[in-house]
């Protein structure tokens, strides 16, 4: 959050595109523990450098602004009083200076910030035949990209929407890995509010059930990356459900509703894939193994809409460097493109009591 010369507070998004921090692990020679364990409070501090004099230097630009230096009109209170210390006092001054430089503002204008650390190494194509993707955050930027590109491709023709009575919509949420219970998460009121507003477009303003009718006719594809079989741990997978990378998008099934997939949904997505010539695979976790989940069941419960969970297969999920299939990006994109193009036609052909 940045304070402008007019005394207003605005938000700026910045990206520091270079590695400035590193969290080093302890060499295995110094602690030969059976399992990798660490204390989050004392052993996860990032290292920013080695020269204390450089990191702790005091700069004139880091001094807090005084009322005399402000161009805004004098407020009817003591502007010199600060309920909190300045950002450069609460955080390392050089870190604040880097953020200010990226935002294009003076250090004194940076009032507060939220910092998220990420792997700065770019993704790359690998494998003997360049068939693999090595990258951070494939889960879930992989399916986010496929859905966006599929939506764009489905509208490439000027007449794409002429005979389509549906609204083509994708929704990308934050915070899925920490429970989704935030204003930007899937467990918020954001998606229901958007659908409620869309449902009354072109309908009778007195129709009190337009929202519910829209949900009853809708279909939700919960797209989150799936697990590919790891040849080093083949025994961890159900024998008849071992998805492989580059062999198609994976439909995820769980009897305990950790995934929202059911038979009518499988029928629909199979017909969508048939029209798009996209291969599909099935994944069911072993009965003696725990199962992850997605926002699919959460949204299905909140909306009451038909829902199916799927995703492209990958290795090393939640690792800082994940592995996916090059050809599955095309598979996922074409599947979404076909879904948006053919849903209106197929939806009326699948009847469930």
Coordinates of C-alpha atoms in Angstrom, one line a residue:
X1 CA 0.0 0.0 0.0
X2 CA 1.4 3.3 -1.1
X3 CA 0.6 6.9 0.0
X4 CA 0.4 9.4 -2.9
X5 CA 1.3 13.0 -2.9
X6 CA -2.4 13.8 -2.6
X7 CA -2.7 11.8 0.7
X8 CA -4.5 8.9 -1.0
X9 CA -3.6 5.2 -0.4
X10 CA -3.4 3.0 -3.5
X11 CA -2.4 -0.6 -4.0
X12 CA 0.6 -1.6 -6.2
X13 CA 1.5 -5.1 -7.4
X14 CA 5.3 -5.6 -7.7
X15 CA 7.4 -8.6 -8.7
X16 CA 11.1 -8.7 -7.7
X17 CA 12.3 -10.9 -10.5
X18 CA 15.6 -12.0 -9.0
X19 CA 16.6 -14.2 -6.1
X20 CA 17.1 -12.1 -3.0
X21 CA 16.4 -14.7 -0.3
X22 CA 17.3 -18.3 0.3
X23 CA 16.1 -20.7 3.0
X24 CA 19.0 -23.2 3.5
X25 CA 18.5 -26.6 4.9
X26 CA 21.0 -28.2 7.3
X27 CA 23.5 -30.5 5.6
X28 CA 22.6 -34.1 6.1
X29 CA 26.1 -34.7 7.6
X30 CA 25.1 -32.6 10.6
X31 CA 21.8 -34.2 11.3
X32 CA 21.1 -37.7 10.0
X33 CA 17.4 -37.9 10.9
X34 CA 15.1 -40.6 9.5
X35 CA 12.5 -38.1 8.3
X36 CA 12.9 -34.6 7.1
X37 CA 11.6 -32.4 9.9
X38 CA 12.1 -28.8 10.9
X39 CA 10.9 -26.1 13.3
X40 CA 8.9 -23.5 11.4
X41 CA 9.7 -20.8 14.0
X42 CA 13.4 -21.2 14.3
X43 CA 14.6 -23.1 11.2
X44 CA 12.8 -21.4 8.3
X45 CA 14.4 -18.0 8.3
X46 CA 15.6 -16.9 4.9
X47 CA 19.1 -15.6 4.4
X48 CA 19.4 -12.4 2.5
X49 CA 23.2 -11.8 2.5
X50 CA 26.3 -11.8 4.6
X51 CA 27.6 -8.3 4.9
X52 CA 25.9 -6.8 8.0
X53 CA 27.2 -3.3 7.3
X54 CA 25.5 -3.3 3.9
X55 CA 22.2 -4.8 5.1
X56 CA 21.9 -2.5 8.1
X57 CA 23.0 0.7 6.5
X58 CA 21.0 3.8 7.2
X59 CA 19.8 5.8 4.2
X60 CA 18.5 9.3 4.2
X61 CA 15.6 8.1 2.0
X62 CA 14.5 5.9 4.9
X63 CA 13.7 8.7 7.2
X64 CA 9.9 9.0 8.0
X65 CA 8.1 11.9 6.2
X66 CA 7.5 15.0 8.3
X67 CA 4.4 17.2 8.0
X68 CA 6.5 19.9 6.4
X69 CA 7.5 17.6 3.5
X70 CA 3.9 16.5 2.7
X71 CA 2.2 18.1 -0.2
X72 CA -1.2 17.2 1.0
X73 CA -3.3 19.7 2.9
X74 CA -2.6 19.7 6.7
X75 CA -5.0 17.4 8.5
X76 CA -6.8 18.5 11.7
X77 CA -4.5 16.2 13.7
X78 CA -0.9 15.6 14.5
X79 CA 0.5 14.1 11.3
X80 CA 3.8 13.3 13.0
X81 CA 2.1 10.7 15.2
X82 CA 2.4 7.2 13.8
X83 CA 0.3 4.4 15.5
X84 CA 2.8 1.9 14.0
X85 CA 6.4 2.3 13.2
X86 CA 7.3 3.1 9.6
X87 CA 7.6 0.1 7.2
X88 CA 11.4 0.7 7.0
X89 CA 11.6 0.4 10.8
X90 CA 9.4 -2.7 11.1
X91 CA 11.2 -4.5 8.3
X92 CA 14.7 -4.6 7.0
X93 CA 15.3 -1.2 5.4
X94 CA 17.0 -2.6 2.3
X95 CA 14.1 -4.9 1.7
X96 CA 11.7 -2.0 1.8
X97 CA 14.0 0.0 -0.5
X98 CA 13.9 -2.8 -3.1
X99 CA 10.1 -3.0 -2.9
X100 CA 9.9 0.8 -3.2
X101 CA 12.1 0.8 -6.3
X102 CA 10.0 -1.9 -8.0
X103 CA 6.9 0.1 -7.2
X104 CA 8.5 3.3 -8.5
X105 CA 7.8 5.3 -5.3
X106 CA 10.0 6.7 -2.5
X107 CA 10.6 4.5 0.4
X108 CA 8.7 6.8 2.7
X109 CA 5.5 6.3 0.5
X110 CA 5.5 2.5 1.3
X111 CA 3.0 2.2 4.2
X112 CA 2.6 -1.5 4.4
X113 CA 3.1 -4.6 2.2
X114 CA 2.4 -8.3 1.9
X115 CA 5.4 -10.4 0.7
X116 CA 5.2 -13.9 -0.7
X117 CA 8.4 -15.8 -1.5
X118 CA 8.5 -17.9 -4.7
X119 CA 11.0 -19.8 -6.8
X120 CA 12.4 -17.4 -9.3
X121 CA 13.8 -20.1 -11.7
X122 CA 11.8 -20.1 -14.9
X123 CA 10.1 -23.3 -16.0
X124 CA 11.8 -25.3 -18.8
X125 CA 11.1 -28.1 -21.2
X126 CA 13.0 -31.4 -20.5
X127 CA 13.1 -35.1 -21.1
X128 CA 14.9 -37.0 -23.8
X129 CA 12.2 -36.1 -26.3
X130 CA 11.4 -32.7 -24.8
X131 CA 8.1 -34.2 -23.6
X132 CA 8.2 -32.9 -20.0
X133 CA 7.8 -29.6 -18.2
X134 CA 9.9 -28.8 -15.2
X135 CA 8.4 -25.9 -13.3
X136 CA 7.3 -24.5 -10.0
X137 CA 3.6 -24.1 -9.3
X138 CA 2.2 -26.4 -12.0
X139 CA -0.4 -27.1 -9.3
X140 CA -2.5 -25.2 -10.1
X141 CA -1.3 -22.7 -12.7
X142 CA -1.4 -25.6 -15.2
X143 CA -5.2 -26.0 -15.2
X144 CA -5.7 -22.3 -14.8
X145 CA -3.9 -21.8 -18.1
X146 CA -5.8 -24.5 -19.8
X147 CA -9.1 -23.1 -18.8
X148 CA -8.3 -19.6 -19.8
X149 CA -6.9 -20.6 -23.2
X150 CA -9.7 -23.0 -23.8
X151 CA -12.3 -20.2 -23.1
X152 CA -10.4 -17.9 -25.5
X153 CA -10.2 -20.6 -28.2
X154 CA -13.9 -21.4 -27.9
X155 CA -14.7 -17.8 -28.9
X156 CA -12.4 -17.6 -31.9
X157 CA -15.3 -17.8 -34.4
X158 CA -17.4 -14.6 -34.8
X159 CA -20.5 -16.8 -34.6
X160 CA -19.4 -18.8 -31.6
X161 CA -22.2 -17.6 -29.4
X162 CA -25.0 -17.4 -31.9
X163 CA -26.8 -20.6 -30.9
X164 CA -25.4 -20.8 -27.3
X165 CA -27.9 -20.2 -24.5
X166 CA -25.2 -20.7 -21.8
X167 CA -22.8 -18.3 -20.1
X168 CA -19.2 -19.4 -20.5
X169 CA -17.4 -18.6 -17.2
X170 CA -14.2 -19.5 -15.4
X171 CA -13.4 -18.5 -11.9
X172 CA -9.8 -18.6 -10.5
X173 CA -9.5 -18.5 -6.7
X174 CA -6.7 -17.9 -4.2
X175 CA -5.8 -19.8 -1.0
X176 CA -6.9 -23.3 -2.0
X177 CA -4.0 -24.8 -0.2
X178 CA -4.9 -23.2 3.1
X179 CA -8.6 -23.9 3.2
X180 CA -10.2 -21.4 0.8
X181 CA -11.9 -19.5 3.7
X182 CA -10.9 -16.0 2.6
X183 CA -12.5 -13.2 0.6
X184 CA -10.7 -14.4 -2.5
X185 CA -11.1 -18.1 -1.8
X186 CA -13.6 -20.6 -3.1
X187 CA -15.4 -20.8 0.2
X188 CA -16.3 -17.1 -0.1
X189 CA -19.5 -15.5 -1.5
X190 CA -17.7 -14.3 -4.6
X191 CA -18.8 -16.9 -7.2
X192 CA -22.4 -17.3 -5.9
X193 CA -22.7 -13.5 -6.0
X194 CA -21.5 -13.3 -9.6
X195 CA -23.8 -16.1 -10.7
X196 CA -26.7 -14.5 -8.9
X197 CA -26.2 -11.3 -10.8
X198 CA -25.8 -13.0 -14.1
X199 CA -28.8 -15.2 -13.7
X200 CA -31.3 -12.3 -13.8
X201 CA -29.9 -10.9 -17.1
X202 CA -32.7 -11.1 -19.7
X203 CA -35.1 -12.6 -17.2
X204 CA -38.3 -11.3 -15.5
X205 CA -37.3 -9.0 -12.7
X206 CA -40.0 -10.6 -10.6
X207 CA -38.6 -14.1 -11.0
X208 CA -37.5 -15.0 -7.5
X209 CA -35.9 -18.3 -8.5
X210 CA -33.8 -17.2 -11.5
X211 CA -30.6 -18.0 -9.5
X212 CA -31.6 -21.4 -8.5
X213 CA -32.8 -22.3 -12.0
X214 CA -29.5 -21.1 -13.4
X215 CA -27.6 -23.4 -11.0
X216 CA -29.8 -26.4 -11.8
X217 CA -28.9 -26.0 -15.5
X218 CA -25.2 -25.3 -14.8
X219 CA -22.2 -27.7 -14.8
X220 CA -19.0 -27.0 -12.8
X221 CA -15.7 -28.4 -13.8
X222 CA -13.3 -28.3 -10.8
X223 CA -9.9 -28.3 -12.5
X224 CA -7.0 -29.0 -10.2
X225 CA -3.8 -30.9 -11.2
X226 CA -3.9 -34.7 -10.7
X227 CA -1.3 -37.3 -9.7
X228 CA 0.7 -39.2 -12.4
X229 CA 2.0 -42.6 -11.5
X230 CA 5.5 -42.3 -10.1
X231 CA 7.6 -45.3 -11.3
X232 CA 9.7 -45.2 -8.1
X233 CA 6.6 -45.6 -5.9
X234 CA 4.2 -47.7 -8.1
X235 CA 2.9 -49.6 -5.1
X236 CA 1.3 -46.3 -3.8
X237 CA -1.3 -46.4 -6.6
X238 CA -4.4 -48.5 -7.1
X239 CA -3.4 -51.2 -9.7
X240 CA -6.0 -50.3 -12.2
X241 CA -5.7 -46.5 -11.9
X242 CA -2.2 -45.3 -12.7
X243 CA -2.5 -42.2 -14.8
X244 CA 0.5 -41.3 -17.0
X245 CA 1.7 -37.9 -18.2
X246 CA 1.0 -37.0 -21.8
X247 CA -1.8 -39.6 -22.0
X248 CA -4.7 -37.2 -21.3
X249 CA -6.6 -35.3 -18.6
X250 CA -7.5 -37.3 -15.5
X251 CA -11.0 -37.6 -14.1
X252 CA -10.7 -37.9 -10.3
X253 CA -13.1 -40.2 -8.3
X254 CA -13.5 -40.8 -4.6
X255 CA -16.3 -42.7 -2.8
X256 CA -16.0 -40.4 0.2
X257 CA -16.7 -37.4 -1.9
X258 CA -13.3 -35.9 -1.6
X259 CA -13.8 -35.3 -5.3
X260 CA -17.2 -34.3 -6.6
X261 CA -17.3 -36.6 -9.7
X262 CA -20.3 -38.8 -10.3
X263 CA -21.5 -41.0 -13.3
X264 CA -23.6 -38.3 -15.0
X265 CA -20.6 -36.0 -14.9
X266 CA -18.4 -38.7 -16.4
X267 CA -20.9 -39.2 -19.2
X268 CA -20.9 -35.5 -20.0
X269 CA -17.2 -34.9 -19.9
X270 CA -16.6 -38.1 -22.0
X271 CA -18.9 -36.8 -24.7
X272 CA -17.1 -33.4 -24.5
X273 CA -13.8 -35.2 -24.9
X274 CA -15.1 -37.3 -27.8
X275 CA -16.0 -34.1 -29.7
X276 CA -12.7 -32.5 -29.0
X277 CA -10.7 -35.8 -29.7
X278 CA -9.1 -35.5 -26.2
X279 CA -8.0 -38.7 -24.4
X280 CA -9.1 -39.1 -20.8
X281 CA -7.8 -41.2 -17.8
X282 CA -9.4 -42.2 -14.5
X283 CA -7.9 -41.9 -11.0
X284 CA -9.1 -43.6 -7.8
X285 CA -6.9 -43.6 -4.7
X286 CA -6.0 -46.8 -2.9
X287 CA -8.5 -47.9 -0.2
X288 CA -5.6 -47.9 2.3
X289 CA -4.4 -44.5 1.4
X290 CA -5.5 -41.0 2.3
X291 CA -7.0 -38.8 -0.4
X292 CA -6.5 -35.1 -1.1
X293 CA -9.4 -32.9 -2.1
X294 CA -10.2 -29.9 -4.2
X295 CA -12.6 -26.9 -4.2
X296 CA -15.0 -29.1 -6.2
X297 CA -16.9 -30.7 -3.2
X298 CA -17.0 -27.3 -1.4
X299 CA -18.5 -25.5 -4.4
X300 CA -20.9 -28.3 -5.2
X301 CA -22.3 -28.1 -1.7
X302 CA -22.5 -24.3 -1.8
X303 CA -24.1 -24.1 -5.2
X304 CA -25.9 -27.3 -5.6
X305 CA -24.6 -27.5 -9.2
X306 CA -23.5 -30.6 -11.0
X307 CA -19.8 -30.9 -10.5
X308 CA -16.8 -33.0 -11.8
X309 CA -13.2 -33.0 -10.7
X310 CA -10.4 -33.4 -13.2
X311 CA -6.9 -32.3 -13.9
X312 CA -3.7 -33.0 -15.9
X313 CA -1.3 -35.6 -14.3
X314 CA 1.9 -34.5 -12.8
X315 CA 4.7 -35.7 -10.5
X316 CA 6.1 -34.1 -7.4
X317 CA 2.9 -32.2 -6.5
X318 CA 3.6 -29.4 -3.9
X319 CA 7.3 -29.6 -4.5
X320 CA 9.1 -26.4 -5.4
X321 CA 9.9 -28.0 -8.7
X322 CA 7.1 -30.0 -10.2
X323 CA 7.0 -32.2 -13.4
X324 CA 4.2 -32.3 -16.0
X325 CA 3.6 -33.4 -19.6
X326 CA 4.0 -31.0 -22.5
X327 CA 1.2 -32.6 -24.5
X328 CA -1.2 -32.6 -21.6
X329 CA -1.3 -28.8 -21.8
X330 CA -2.9 -29.2 -25.3
X331 CA -5.1 -32.0 -24.0
X332 CA -6.4 -29.8 -21.2
X333 CA -6.9 -26.7 -23.4
X334 CA -8.8 -28.6 -26.1
X335 CA -11.0 -30.3 -23.4
X336 CA -12.1 -26.9 -22.1
X337 CA -12.6 -25.5 -25.6
X338 CA -14.8 -28.4 -26.4
X339 CA -16.7 -28.1 -23.1
X340 CA -17.5 -24.5 -23.7
X341 CA -18.5 -25.2 -27.3
X342 CA -20.7 -28.2 -26.8
X343 CA -22.1 -28.0 -23.3
X344 CA -25.4 -26.4 -24.3
X345 CA -26.0 -29.2 -26.8
X346 CA -25.0 -32.0 -24.5
X347 CA -26.7 -30.8 -21.3
X348 CA -30.2 -31.4 -22.6
X349 CA -29.3 -35.0 -23.6
X350 CA -28.3 -36.2 -20.2
X351 CA -31.3 -36.9 -18.0
X352 CA -31.0 -37.8 -14.3
X353 CA -34.0 -38.4 -12.0

